[in-house]
Amino acid sequence: MNPTRQLHHAGQSLWLDSINAAMLTNGTLAGYIDELDLTGLTSNPTILGRAMAAGTGYDGSLRAHLAAGCREPEQLVLSVALEDITAAADLFRPAWEGSGGVDGYVSIEVPPGLADDADASIEVARRLHRQADRANVLVKIPGTPAGLVAMEQLVTEGIGINVTLLFSDTHYRQTAEAYLRALERRGRGDAPLDVPCVASVFVSRWDVAADPQLPAQLRGRLGLAVAGQVYSSYRSLLTTERWAALAAAGARPQRGLWASTATKDPNLPDTYYVDHLAAADTINTMPEQTLLAYADHGGPVQPMEADDAAAARFLADVAGHGIDIDALAQSLQRRGARAFEADWSTLLAAISVKTAALDPR
């Protein structure tokens, strides 16, 4: 059994953190679905926009939207991105149907500049949801304070959400609480509770930030410890009376999604984070290079346990070396949001240059 199938049988979903028109048209994505048990996909405007700005692969689509009067760079990028997202969603539709709506999702993100604007995030997410018109498309919203306000309202409206830029157990718990409140609001209105939602926890960025301050025996382990703490919280939540009442009424768990799982330390194996995050009822989204590496030489699968005590001991050791976990989590979230926003601004400038060349009037 190949390594990706082993993960699938261990109860974890493999999603691809990448998309472009070429992999849709040349059969690459369909091949990953058939051969590597891929059951979903995440994306963001930066990933798609870079593909649009480079080369000529998107020139035809860009010209068509320009001719239709779509000239504002941000709207142009999102409109073209939706073409890829909906095409990918159609490829994953069998996984969505076969899992009863548990798996088979594709994500598209609101523009990064909205991370601190709940009202604008809600407005854009509604539009993306309406334009995608696919039950298996999730809208990505950052887990900032404003983002969680937006997420709660959107889930209340029945819109599936992927909450991103989560870094700590505190972030996860805040996200889970917002999700529960949204479901309870829907329940009071007699609306169905089967609204899909995932919580994306970034892993490897912890080690990039903390390893320079840690002794050798603790390096490369902080991200995994935080993920372990989050997983323990997730499993504990599912045992509560509050969740039992929602589940009995048709609610589905907000699954954890491990993001930022490509290895950034050259001293670690290229499948390091995937190897150590094989937790049942979770998702691992990974870049194409990491997916192919794992398919080639990953495993064997050792299921991750919900061991909060072990995670707490390790985090205490890290704190003993002067690292404030909560403060670093907040810093990582802010830096992540700023980096995405900077990438987005650069992208829009590149798209403006590109469209001027395609349609110089």
C-alpha positions as a printed Julia matrix, in Angstrom:
361×3 Matrix{Float64}:
   0.0    0.0     0.0
   1.46   3.37   -0.98
   2.1    5.94    1.76
  -0.73   8.29    0.77
  -3.21   5.42    0.89
  -1.9    4.49    4.33
  -2.72   8.0     5.54
  -6.17   7.73    4.01
  -6.78   4.44    5.82
  -5.55   6.02    9.06
  -8.43   8.49    8.79
  -6.59  11.54    7.5
  -7.53  13.45    4.35
  -4.81  14.63    1.97
  -5.4   17.97    0.29
  -3.19  19.81   -2.16
  -2.1   23.35   -1.31
  -1.75  24.48   -4.91
  -3.72  25.04   -8.08
  -3.17  26.28  -11.6
  -4.94  25.94  -14.92
  -2.3   23.58  -16.31
  -2.84  20.88  -13.69
  -6.56  21.06  -14.41
  -6.26  20.74  -18.18
  -3.37  18.29  -18.49
  -4.8   15.7   -16.12
  -2.29  16.18  -13.31
  -4.88  16.95  -10.63
  -7.15  14.14  -11.79
  -4.15  11.81  -11.61
  -3.39  12.83   -8.03
  -7.01  12.14   -7.1
  -6.93   8.68   -8.68
  -3.41   7.61   -7.73
  -2.57   9.46   -4.49
  -5.97   9.5    -2.75
  -6.16  13.29   -2.87
  -9.57  14.4    -1.58
  -9.44  18.21   -1.5
  -7.54  21.36   -2.29
  -6.66  24.68   -0.71
  -5.69  27.81   -2.53
  -5.31  31.51   -1.99
  -5.33  34.53   -4.31
  -1.54  34.76   -4.2
  -1.03  31.19   -5.48
  -3.46  31.73   -8.33
  -2.4   35.27   -9.05
   1.25  34.37   -9.45
   0.28  31.82  -12.06
  -1.8   34.47  -13.83
   0.96  37.07  -13.83
   3.65  34.69  -15.09
   3.64  33.17  -18.55
   0.72  33.09  -20.96
  -1.45  30.32  -19.52
  -4.15  32.67  -18.32
  -3.99  35.26  -21.09
  -7.1   33.97  -22.85
  -9.18  34.08  -19.69
  -7.85  37.49  -18.72
  -8.68  38.87  -22.17
 -12.21  37.48  -21.95
 -12.84  39.13  -18.59
 -11.33  42.4   -19.79
 -13.58  42.33  -22.84
 -16.56  41.78  -20.53
 -15.66  44.95  -18.64
 -13.92  43.42  -15.62
 -10.91  45.7   -15.34
 -10.28  46.29  -11.63
  -7.23  44.11  -10.75
  -8.61  42.58   -7.56
 -11.92  41.62   -9.1
 -10.15  40.36  -12.21
  -7.93  38.02  -10.18
 -10.87  36.68   -8.17
 -13.01  36.17  -11.28
 -10.3   34.19  -13.05
  -9.49  32.3    -9.85
 -13.1   31.19   -9.54
 -12.83  29.46  -12.91
 -10.05  27.22  -11.58
 -11.72  26.76   -8.2
 -15.03  25.63   -9.68
 -13.28  23.3   -12.13
 -11.35  21.74   -9.24
 -14.52  21.5    -7.16
 -16.13  19.51   -9.95
 -13.19  17.08   -9.96
 -13.56  16.58   -6.21
 -17.34  16.28   -6.36
 -17.24  12.44   -6.28
 -15.16  12.6    -3.07
 -17.66  15.04   -1.6
 -20.61  12.84   -2.52
 -18.9    9.61   -1.5
 -18.02  10.97    1.95
 -21.48  12.39    2.56
 -20.15  15.94    2.5
 -17.3   15.31    4.96
 -14.51  15.57    2.37
 -13.95  16.72   -1.2
 -13.68  20.46   -0.6
 -11.85  23.23   -2.44
 -11.03  26.55   -0.76
 -10.75  30.09   -2.07
  -9.64  32.97    0.13
 -10.97  36.48    0.57
  -8.37  39.17   -0.24
  -5.74  39.38    2.53
  -6.3   43.09    3.09
  -9.64  42.29    4.74
  -8.11  40.46    7.73
  -9.2   43.21   10.13
 -12.49  44.13    8.44
 -15.34  41.81    9.39
 -18.04  43.56    7.37
 -16.03  43.62    4.15
 -14.97  39.99    4.65
 -18.61  38.96    5.01
 -19.59  40.85    1.87
 -16.8   39.36   -0.26
 -17.31  35.85    1.13
 -21.0   35.99    0.29
 -20.15  37.03   -3.25
 -17.54  34.3    -3.71
 -19.94  31.7    -2.32
 -22.69  32.85   -4.66
 -20.45  33.01   -7.72
 -18.83  29.62   -7.07
 -22.26  27.99   -6.7
 -20.73  24.71   -5.53
 -21.64  22.94   -2.29
 -18.04  21.76   -1.94
 -16.35  25.18   -2.11
 -15.21  26.71    1.19
 -14.34  30.37    1.61
 -11.12  30.97    3.54
 -11.28  33.58    6.3
  -8.28  34.4     8.54
  -8.67  33.58   12.22
  -8.03  37.15   13.35
 -10.53  38.72   15.8
 -12.37  40.37   12.9
 -12.12  37.2    10.85
 -13.79  35.15   13.57
 -16.66  37.64   13.71
 -17.05  37.2     9.96
 -16.77  33.42   10.18
 -19.48  33.16   12.83
 -21.89  35.23   10.77
 -21.12  33.35    7.55
 -21.57  29.91    9.12
 -24.82  31.17   10.63
 -25.89  31.95    7.06
 -24.95  28.43    5.94
 -21.72  29.31    4.1
 -18.88  26.79    4.46
 -15.68  28.29    5.85
 -12.0   27.37    6.12
 -10.58  29.4     9.02
  -6.91  30.0     8.31
  -3.86  31.57    9.99
  -4.4   29.74   13.28
  -1.24  29.13   15.27
  -2.08  28.02   18.79
  -4.46  26.05   20.95
  -5.95  29.38   22.05
  -6.58  30.32   18.42
  -8.18  26.94   17.8
 -10.42  27.17   20.87
 -11.59  30.65   19.86
 -12.4   29.34   16.4
 -14.23  26.3    17.74
 -16.27  28.5    20.08
 -17.29  30.79   17.2
 -18.32  27.73   15.17
 -20.41  26.33   18.01
 -22.14  29.67   18.54
 -22.95  29.86   14.83
 -24.46  26.38   14.86
 -26.5   27.19   17.94
 -27.81  30.32   16.23
 -28.82  28.21   13.23
 -30.47  25.7    15.52
 -32.6   28.38   17.14
 -33.85  29.25   13.66
 -34.52  25.6    12.78
 -31.92  25.74    9.99
 -29.87  22.63    9.07
 -26.65  22.3    11.07
 -24.55  20.46    8.48
 -22.48  23.53    7.55
 -18.9   22.53    6.64
 -16.04  24.24    8.44
 -12.36  23.44    8.96
  -9.77  25.05   11.24
  -6.36  25.47    9.58
  -3.44  25.36   12.01
  -0.03  26.4    10.66
   2.73  24.1    11.9
   6.23  24.55   10.47
   6.3   28.33   10.96
   6.59  27.73   14.69
   9.92  26.0    14.24
  11.23  28.59   11.8
  10.53  31.26   14.43
  11.59  29.41   17.58
  14.44  27.07   16.64
  17.15  29.77   16.72
  16.38  30.28   20.43
  16.24  26.6    21.38
  18.87  23.94   22.13
  19.37  21.22   19.54
  17.25  18.62   21.36
  14.17  20.85   21.22
  14.45  22.1    17.65
  11.93  21.05   15.03
   9.41  19.94   17.63
   7.47  23.03   18.73
   5.07  23.04   15.78
   4.25  19.38   16.36
   3.67  19.99   20.08
   1.26  22.82   19.34
  -0.53  20.62   16.81
  -0.75  17.88   19.44
  -2.3   20.3    21.91
  -4.84  21.43   19.31
  -5.73  17.84   18.43
  -6.26  17.02   22.09
  -8.58  20.02   22.44
 -10.5   18.91   19.36
 -10.98  15.38   20.67
 -12.02  16.73   24.08
 -14.59  19.05   22.53
 -16.26  16.09   20.84
 -16.93  14.53   24.26
 -18.84  17.54   25.65
 -22.59  17.65   26.19
 -22.71  20.85   24.17
 -21.28  19.13   21.12
 -23.38  16.0    21.64
 -26.56  18.1    21.46
 -25.42  19.76   18.23
 -24.3   16.47   16.69
 -27.65  14.88   17.52
 -29.28  17.73   15.59
 -27.11  17.07   12.52
 -23.94  19.12   13.1
 -20.59  17.95   11.78
 -17.26  18.4    13.56
 -15.08  21.32   12.54
 -12.11  19.24   11.44
  -8.58  20.38   12.08
  -6.45  21.04    9.02
  -2.66  20.98    9.28
  -1.21  23.71    7.06
   2.36  24.86    6.49
   3.54  21.25    6.53
   6.38  21.55    4.03
   9.76  21.07    5.7
  11.77  24.28    5.82
  14.79  23.01    7.78
  17.21  21.27    5.37
  18.4   19.09    8.25
  14.97  17.45    8.55
  13.42  14.9     6.16
  11.25  16.45    3.46
   8.25  14.48    4.77
   8.92  15.29    8.44
   5.69  17.1     9.3
   3.45  14.81    7.25
   5.04  11.78    8.94
   4.29  13.16   12.4
   0.79  14.59   11.88
  -1.16  11.46   10.92
  -4.15  12.18   13.14
  -7.53  10.57   12.5
 -10.35  12.91   11.44
  -7.94  15.65   10.36
  -6.73  17.04    7.05
  -3.17  17.68    5.89
  -2.82  20.18    3.05
   0.59  20.25    1.42
   2.41  21.75   -1.55
   2.79  19.61   -4.64
   6.47  18.91   -3.96
   5.69  17.61   -0.46
   2.81  15.48   -1.72
   5.04  13.83   -4.32
   7.83  13.32   -1.79
   5.47  11.65    0.65
   4.0    9.44   -2.07
   7.53   8.37   -2.99
   9.12   7.73    0.39
   6.85   8.8     3.25
   5.74   6.72    6.21
   5.28   4.26    7.7
   2.19   5.83    9.26
   2.28   6.15   13.04
  -1.1    7.53   14.15
  -0.88  10.7    16.23
  -2.43  10.44   19.68
  -4.36  13.13   21.55
  -1.78  13.45   24.36
  -2.29  16.85   25.94
   0.01  16.06   28.88
   2.99  15.32   26.62
   2.38  18.49   24.63
   2.09  20.53   27.82
   5.39  19.17   29.14
   7.19  20.06   25.94
   5.68  23.54   25.82
   6.8   24.08   29.41
  10.35  23.12   28.38
  10.2   25.64   25.54
   8.86  28.34   27.86
  11.83  27.67   30.1
  14.05  28.93   27.28
  12.3   32.29   27.22
   9.67  31.68   24.54
   6.18  33.0    25.32
   3.91  30.67   23.33
   0.84  32.91   23.31
   2.82  36.02   22.4
   4.63  34.18   19.61
   1.33  32.82   18.27
  -0.07  36.34   18.07
   3.09  37.56   16.38
   3.03  34.72   13.85
  -0.6   35.44   13.0
   0.06  39.17   12.53
   3.17  38.51   10.46
   1.34  35.96    8.36
  -1.5   38.38    7.66
   0.93  41.17    6.75
   2.96  38.88    4.49
  -0.16  37.75    2.62
  -1.26  41.37    2.24
   2.16  42.41    0.91
   2.15  39.51   -1.56
  -1.34  40.5    -2.66
  -0.34  44.12   -3.28
   2.66  43.0    -5.33
   0.43  40.64   -7.26
  -2.16  43.3    -8.1
   0.59  45.55   -9.41
   1.86  42.72  -11.62
  -1.65  42.01  -12.88
  -2.1   45.68  -13.73
   1.04  45.55  -15.87
  -0.11  42.29  -17.44
  -3.57  43.55  -18.33
  -2.18  46.79  -19.75
  -0.14  44.7   -22.17
  -3.09  42.46  -23.04
  -5.58  45.29  -23.47
  -3.7   48.6   -23.86
  -6.71  50.87  -24.41
